[in-house]
Amino acid sequence: RRGVPLTTYRDYAPYLDAKQEDCLADMDPYWIQTSAIGGTFKHIPWAARFRRVQGRNIIAALILAADPAKHRIAVAPGLKVLAILPGEPFASACLARGLAEQFPAQIMPPLDTGEKLPFRRRIDAGLRQALISDLDFVIAMTSTLLVIGERANRIVRNEGLPTGWRRLHPRVLWCWLWNWLRPSRPLLPRQIWSPKGVIGWGADSTLFEGIIEQQWGKPLYQMYASSECGIIAMQERPRGPMALLADSVFLEFLPQEESEGSKDLRTVLLHEVQDGRLYEPVITSFYGMPLLRYRQGDLIRIHKKSGSEVPRMVFQGRADDVIDFHGIARLNTETVSRALELAGMKHGEWCLRKEHEGTKCILRLYIELGEGTEAAEFGRHFHRSLMAADRHYREAVYTMAFNPLRVT
């Protein structure tokens, strides 16, 4: 730690953005892509052995998500997984493919065809398949799980019995009958299916876990993962803090007060962390992957159980000025300032916050408006300019199918 400085993606960008494999230890990498600030992408090489490890971690998550208190393994060959994920080369799609390669699971919709569909058609395709064959597990980002629940209700209510209704699962036929008898009540996914587990991840998981449990009838099982490090923490059982994994990356922890402006940044190791304190994870890759003492920019809170030497963690937020919006867009001060300039309307000081409105994440802009400018008018101009300035924000708006911007 004395000889290697802390790094960020900027230190690797000239090599990784060009995918220069001659500078890598593993000469046959699988290139992962993830969104970054300003509408750009990061490119991370995954080694073949690392991919196998992440596939095993997904299988472990399925086992733990299926109520391990019953002391039985509810995972068997042929299990049906509704997986609504981005297409390759994003990390979550790679994890799903790793699961399919290492375990005989039926992924819905099929990976080869589903990832070619637009997001909402991908959800509908997976749901229609699940209506016929039933499902055992649901895997998606937390914000996507909420959309899946809404789409399931809409499909059952609005489309009526399909032509091939005889192939539907008996429980689904009962739900259609219930909907016909009592059409005024919303239909929840737990009334259609009885999943063994619901797995999600993302910055808003803790906030929405109660709503997801109400929708699906199962507590949300959470993981902590990123494209740079794979899965590095998962819950021992739903509703608890996450246990850190030892086989993905080597972990250091930067105390929050150290990350806020200090030049002499000093990390601590796992046995040195303190209960209740906030830390920024710092990772060093295994398996010949290139990241050394890499700062991800996240904040986690450490939990130490009494009588246990192994700390647990919960995701807390960001350590920088970046807003993670639906796991798709990464908005920072520079991007928002550029969008405000593009809007071309007079304004004073401003602040952008991610807030929550019912089951939706929204962006609230607190701003001093110019004389005679209405908040609604400013919001329309700013929304269009932000979509022009950041393609990931534009994709998030199309994906979630609503305007998340509020101006105050």
XYZ file of C-alpha atoms in Angstrom:
408
model
C 0.000 0.000 0.000
C 2.974 2.317 0.468
C 4.206 1.776 -3.079
C 0.981 1.917 -5.150
C -1.243 5.031 -5.197
C -5.021 4.934 -5.244
C -6.407 4.903 -8.793
C -9.606 5.738 -10.686
C -10.824 4.759 -14.141
C -9.099 7.822 -15.595
C -5.735 6.136 -14.949
C -6.718 3.132 -17.092
C -8.898 4.797 -19.728
C -6.198 5.222 -22.443
C -5.619 1.451 -22.430
C -9.019 -0.013 -21.567
C -11.092 2.254 -23.806
C -8.884 1.135 -26.719
C -9.137 -2.501 -25.488
C -5.363 -2.959 -25.637
C -5.113 -6.617 -24.755
C -1.324 -6.676 -25.113
C -1.050 -4.834 -21.780
C -3.177 -7.405 -19.921
C -2.027 -10.500 -18.050
C -4.998 -12.486 -19.375
C -4.759 -12.415 -23.169
C -8.277 -13.726 -23.793
C -10.515 -11.348 -21.788
C -14.245 -10.841 -22.018
C -14.893 -7.102 -22.294
C -17.583 -5.703 -20.008
C -19.194 -2.336 -20.697
C -20.839 -0.057 -18.154
C -22.215 3.473 -18.263
C -20.113 6.355 -16.949
C -20.544 10.093 -16.458
C -21.198 12.384 -19.396
C -22.856 9.692 -21.508
C -19.583 7.757 -21.865
C -18.739 4.118 -21.134
C -16.166 2.258 -19.075
C -14.646 -0.937 -20.465
C -13.489 -3.625 -18.034
C -11.781 -6.898 -19.066
C -13.036 -9.989 -17.228
C -10.765 -13.007 -17.119
C -12.270 -16.432 -17.886
C -11.589 -17.698 -14.351
C -13.208 -14.573 -12.877
C -16.341 -15.206 -14.952
C -16.563 -18.746 -13.567
C -16.253 -17.429 -10.017
C -19.069 -14.927 -10.625
C -21.272 -17.669 -12.066
C -20.783 -19.711 -8.877
C -21.622 -16.638 -6.803
C -24.939 -16.255 -8.653
C -25.775 -19.906 -7.903
C -24.934 -19.253 -4.237
C -27.261 -16.234 -4.275
C -30.122 -18.406 -5.585
C -29.587 -20.907 -2.775
C -29.457 -18.231 -0.068
C -32.407 -16.275 -1.474
C -34.709 -19.293 -1.188
C -35.211 -19.019 2.597
C -32.173 -20.873 4.002
C -33.837 -20.937 7.456
C -35.671 -24.058 6.278
C -32.274 -25.825 6.056
C -32.882 -27.178 2.580
C -31.587 -26.297 -0.861
C -34.443 -25.174 -3.100
C -32.318 -25.046 -6.242
C -32.433 -27.938 -8.686
C -31.654 -28.512 -12.387
C -34.308 -27.050 -14.663
C -35.240 -24.167 -12.368
C -37.001 -21.284 -14.138
C -35.499 -17.809 -13.731
C -37.212 -14.630 -14.893
C -34.138 -12.487 -15.590
C -34.780 -8.975 -16.924
C -31.285 -7.659 -17.547
C -29.406 -5.430 -19.977
C -27.916 -7.213 -22.970
C -24.266 -8.067 -23.388
C -21.648 -6.713 -22.966
C -23.108 -5.378 -19.687
C -22.027 -7.245 -16.548
C -25.455 -8.476 -15.429
C -26.030 -10.199 -18.778
C -22.631 -11.851 -18.441
C -23.612 -13.098 -14.974
C -26.852 -14.567 -16.331
C -24.971 -16.312 -19.123
C -22.474 -17.630 -16.573
C -25.359 -19.079 -14.567
C -26.772 -20.788 -17.670
C -23.339 -22.212 -18.547
C -22.671 -23.667 -15.084
C -26.173 -24.756 -14.082
C -29.055 -26.191 -16.153
C -31.466 -23.288 -15.646
C -34.201 -21.988 -17.952
C -33.682 -18.241 -18.366
C -36.777 -16.219 -19.332
C -36.720 -14.625 -21.829
C -33.955 -16.671 -23.536
C -30.676 -14.772 -23.488
C -29.967 -14.972 -27.219
C -33.344 -13.532 -28.213
C -34.313 -11.474 -25.169
C -31.298 -9.162 -25.201
C -32.148 -8.083 -28.763
C -35.555 -6.759 -27.689
C -36.246 -3.237 -26.399
C -36.489 -3.110 -22.613
C -40.276 -3.179 -22.233
C -40.735 -5.839 -24.901
C -38.085 -7.874 -23.079
C -40.114 -7.622 -19.852
C -43.332 -8.592 -21.646
C -41.659 -11.546 -23.399
C -40.318 -12.867 -20.089
C -43.659 -12.396 -18.323
C -45.633 -14.150 -21.054
C -43.256 -17.090 -20.913
C -43.580 -17.192 -17.110
C -47.385 -17.194 -17.432
C -47.102 -20.487 -19.306
C -44.256 -22.249 -17.509
C -44.393 -20.618 -14.027
C -41.194 -19.292 -12.410
C -38.883 -20.146 -9.510
C -36.747 -17.004 -9.188
C -36.799 -13.395 -10.320
C -33.525 -11.536 -10.953
C -33.332 -7.844 -11.905
C -32.216 -4.463 -10.670
C -34.491 -3.208 -7.891
C -35.972 -0.423 -10.016
C -36.725 -2.986 -12.741
C -38.487 -5.299 -10.275
C -41.018 -2.531 -9.622
C -41.646 -2.140 -13.359
C -42.048 -5.916 -13.770
C -44.789 -5.910 -11.134
C -46.671 -3.116 -12.903
C -46.331 -4.763 -16.316
C -47.564 -8.133 -15.001
C -50.725 -6.486 -13.680
C -51.245 -4.693 -16.998
C -50.764 -7.815 -19.109
C -53.214 -9.898 -17.070
C -55.820 -7.119 -16.852
C -55.725 -5.654 -20.341
C -54.947 -8.517 -22.706
C -57.455 -11.136 -21.640
C -56.909 -14.847 -22.214
C -54.442 -15.476 -25.066
C -55.202 -17.838 -27.922
C -53.119 -20.605 -26.357
C -54.774 -20.302 -22.954
C -54.806 -24.069 -22.419
C -51.014 -23.943 -22.050
C -51.174 -21.464 -19.179
C -50.209 -22.487 -15.675
C -53.343 -23.320 -13.592
C -52.544 -20.559 -11.101
C -52.530 -18.038 -13.941
C -55.978 -19.182 -15.113
C -57.260 -18.678 -11.592
C -55.817 -15.143 -11.561
C -57.631 -14.311 -14.788
C -60.853 -15.547 -13.235
C -60.195 -13.461 -10.113
C -59.522 -10.415 -12.291
C -62.793 -10.961 -14.148
C -64.777 -11.242 -10.908
C -63.118 -8.311 -9.103
C -61.693 -6.017 -11.796
C -61.303 -2.982 -9.528
C -58.531 -4.508 -7.402
C -54.898 -4.415 -8.561
C -53.364 -7.783 -9.308
C -49.995 -8.356 -7.639
C -47.272 -10.726 -8.910
C -47.571 -12.807 -5.707
C -51.144 -13.670 -6.753
C -49.887 -14.975 -10.102
C -46.656 -16.723 -9.069
C -45.066 -18.074 -5.909
C -41.316 -17.531 -6.419
C -38.753 -19.191 -4.208
C -36.668 -16.026 -4.201
C -36.454 -12.479 -5.558
C -32.927 -11.175 -6.160
C -32.100 -7.526 -6.790
C -29.344 -4.959 -6.537
C -28.925 -1.248 -6.996
C -28.614 1.988 -5.078
C -32.325 2.054 -4.117
C -32.691 -1.541 -2.923
C -33.084 -0.809 0.783
C -35.656 1.915 0.156
C -37.927 -0.226 -2.033
C -37.477 -3.631 -0.387
C -40.794 -3.310 1.481
C -42.742 -2.540 -1.705
C -41.077 -5.425 -3.549
C -41.931 -7.853 -0.750
C -45.539 -6.657 -0.871
C -45.635 -7.197 -4.651
C -43.898 -10.563 -4.834
C -44.659 -12.095 -1.444
C -40.964 -12.740 -0.812
C -38.358 -10.516 0.887
C -35.842 -8.944 -1.475
C -32.482 -10.711 -1.465
C -29.748 -8.144 -2.064
C -26.273 -8.288 -3.578
C -23.582 -5.628 -3.929
C -21.868 -5.772 -7.312
C -20.299 -3.643 -10.016
C -18.733 -4.106 -13.422
C -15.265 -3.456 -12.013
C -15.379 -6.022 -9.220
C -18.253 -8.416 -9.905
C -20.222 -9.578 -6.868
C -18.330 -8.663 -3.696
C -21.066 -8.966 -1.065
C -24.381 -10.782 -0.599
C -26.852 -11.374 2.189
C -26.685 -14.519 4.269
C -30.483 -14.364 4.262
C -33.029 -11.775 3.121
C -33.452 -8.634 5.281
C -29.951 -8.766 6.768
C -26.676 -6.931 6.040
C -24.383 -8.341 3.358
C -21.367 -10.557 3.953
C -18.226 -9.621 2.013
C -16.877 -12.278 -0.359
C -13.223 -13.236 -0.458
C -12.968 -14.609 -4.003
C -13.800 -11.609 -6.238
C -11.278 -8.877 -5.348
C -8.890 -7.818 -2.592
C -10.597 -5.161 -0.492
C -9.350 -2.090 1.305
C -11.555 0.511 2.945
C -11.109 4.271 2.786
C -12.773 6.031 5.755
C -15.276 8.674 4.658
C -13.415 11.491 6.385
C -10.243 10.469 4.531
C -11.989 10.590 1.138
C -13.258 14.137 1.655
C -10.311 16.272 0.613
C -7.332 14.717 2.376
C -4.205 14.378 0.242
C -2.610 11.649 2.345
C -5.280 8.974 1.874
C -4.883 5.993 4.158
C -6.971 2.865 3.860
C -7.698 0.177 6.431
C -8.105 -3.573 5.947
C -11.104 -5.753 6.756
C -9.977 -6.598 10.277
C -9.502 -2.877 11.025
C -12.949 -1.536 10.083
C -15.198 -0.227 12.844
C -18.868 -0.868 13.449
C -21.218 1.836 12.180
C -18.617 3.808 10.226
C -18.784 4.742 6.544
C -16.108 3.593 4.105
C -15.385 3.774 0.397
C -14.379 0.321 -0.933
C -11.004 0.211 -2.713
C -10.463 -2.881 -4.858
C -7.497 -4.715 -6.337
C -8.290 -7.308 -8.995
C -7.504 -11.011 -8.833
C -7.100 -13.438 -11.764
C -4.746 -11.208 -13.760
C -7.264 -8.381 -14.158
C -5.754 -4.889 -14.245
C -7.319 -2.730 -11.490
C -4.976 -1.814 -8.624
C -6.228 0.012 -5.515
C -9.184 1.231 -7.537
C -11.717 3.669 -6.075
C -15.289 2.851 -7.108
C -16.850 5.931 -5.541
C -19.437 4.057 -3.432
C -20.051 4.404 0.299
C -20.874 1.445 2.533
C -21.683 1.218 6.232
C -20.040 -1.527 8.285
C -22.004 -3.749 10.665
C -20.288 -6.073 13.123
C -22.327 -8.771 14.782
C -21.609 -9.450 18.414
C -19.457 -12.545 18.735
C -18.535 -12.522 15.035
C -15.174 -11.477 13.645
C -16.463 -11.110 10.068
C -17.935 -7.619 9.353
C -21.064 -7.155 7.265
C -22.055 -4.151 5.165
C -24.996 -2.220 3.771
C -24.848 0.071 0.752
C -25.120 3.713 1.793
C -24.671 5.916 -1.304
C -21.981 7.695 -3.272
C -18.728 9.192 -2.009
C -18.585 11.741 -4.852
C -20.981 14.128 -6.611
C -22.379 11.438 -8.931
C -26.101 10.575 -8.903
C -26.767 6.966 -9.877
C -30.137 7.038 -11.639
C -31.786 3.625 -12.098
C -28.362 2.035 -12.543
C -28.280 3.448 -16.080
C -27.287 7.128 -15.899
C -24.426 8.651 -13.910
C -25.061 12.375 -13.523
C -22.453 14.722 -12.074
C -22.080 18.492 -11.665
C -20.396 18.929 -15.039
C -23.143 17.127 -16.956
C -25.965 19.005 -15.228
C -24.205 22.369 -15.724
C -23.833 21.634 -19.431
C -27.516 20.758 -19.687
C -28.482 24.004 -17.918
C -26.427 25.954 -20.458
C -28.136 24.107 -23.311
C -31.526 24.991 -21.836
C -30.659 28.655 -22.471
C -32.778 30.109 -19.654
C -31.615 32.489 -16.933
C -31.183 31.011 -13.478
C -29.223 31.377 -10.249
C -27.875 28.778 -7.811
C -29.102 25.207 -8.168
C -28.985 21.782 -6.555
C -30.053 18.431 -8.058
C -31.162 15.619 -5.721
C -32.421 12.105 -6.254
C -35.665 11.648 -4.346
C -38.480 9.124 -4.288
C -42.117 9.556 -5.220
C -44.185 6.502 -4.409
C -42.549 3.602 -6.230
C -40.514 5.847 -8.541
C -37.113 7.514 -8.324
C -37.233 11.153 -9.401
C -34.726 13.976 -9.883
C -35.681 17.205 -8.138
C -33.954 20.381 -9.284
C -33.906 23.121 -6.652
C -33.082 26.303 -8.550
C -33.351 30.091 -8.451
C -35.393 30.878 -11.536
C -35.040 34.042 -13.576
C -37.741 36.685 -13.317
C -40.928 35.647 -15.096
C -39.810 32.031 -15.636
C -42.271 29.329 -14.644
C -40.973 26.146 -13.017
C -42.952 23.923 -15.424
C -41.564 25.703 -18.481
C -38.007 25.561 -17.152
C -38.451 21.861 -16.358
C -39.508 21.047 -19.933
C -36.489 22.850 -21.407
C -34.063 21.346 -18.897
C -35.428 17.823 -19.401
C -34.888 18.066 -23.167
C -31.397 19.532 -22.778
C -30.371 16.871 -20.244
C -31.527 14.154 -22.646
C -29.388 15.798 -25.328
C -26.366 16.154 -23.027
C -26.338 12.610 -21.624
C -27.447 9.583 -23.646
C -27.587 7.402 -20.536
C -30.165 9.740 -18.988
C -32.105 9.566 -22.258
C -31.970 5.755 -22.131
C -33.140 5.761 -18.493
C -36.141 7.936 -19.408
C -37.111 5.637 -22.285
C -36.550 2.547 -20.141
C -38.659 3.696 -17.187
C -41.244 5.393 -19.491
C -41.807 8.552 -17.467
C -40.316 12.020 -17.008
C -38.419 11.898 -13.679
C -37.598 15.610 -13.474
C -39.260 17.931 -10.950
C -38.350 21.634 -10.638
C -38.777 23.514 -7.368
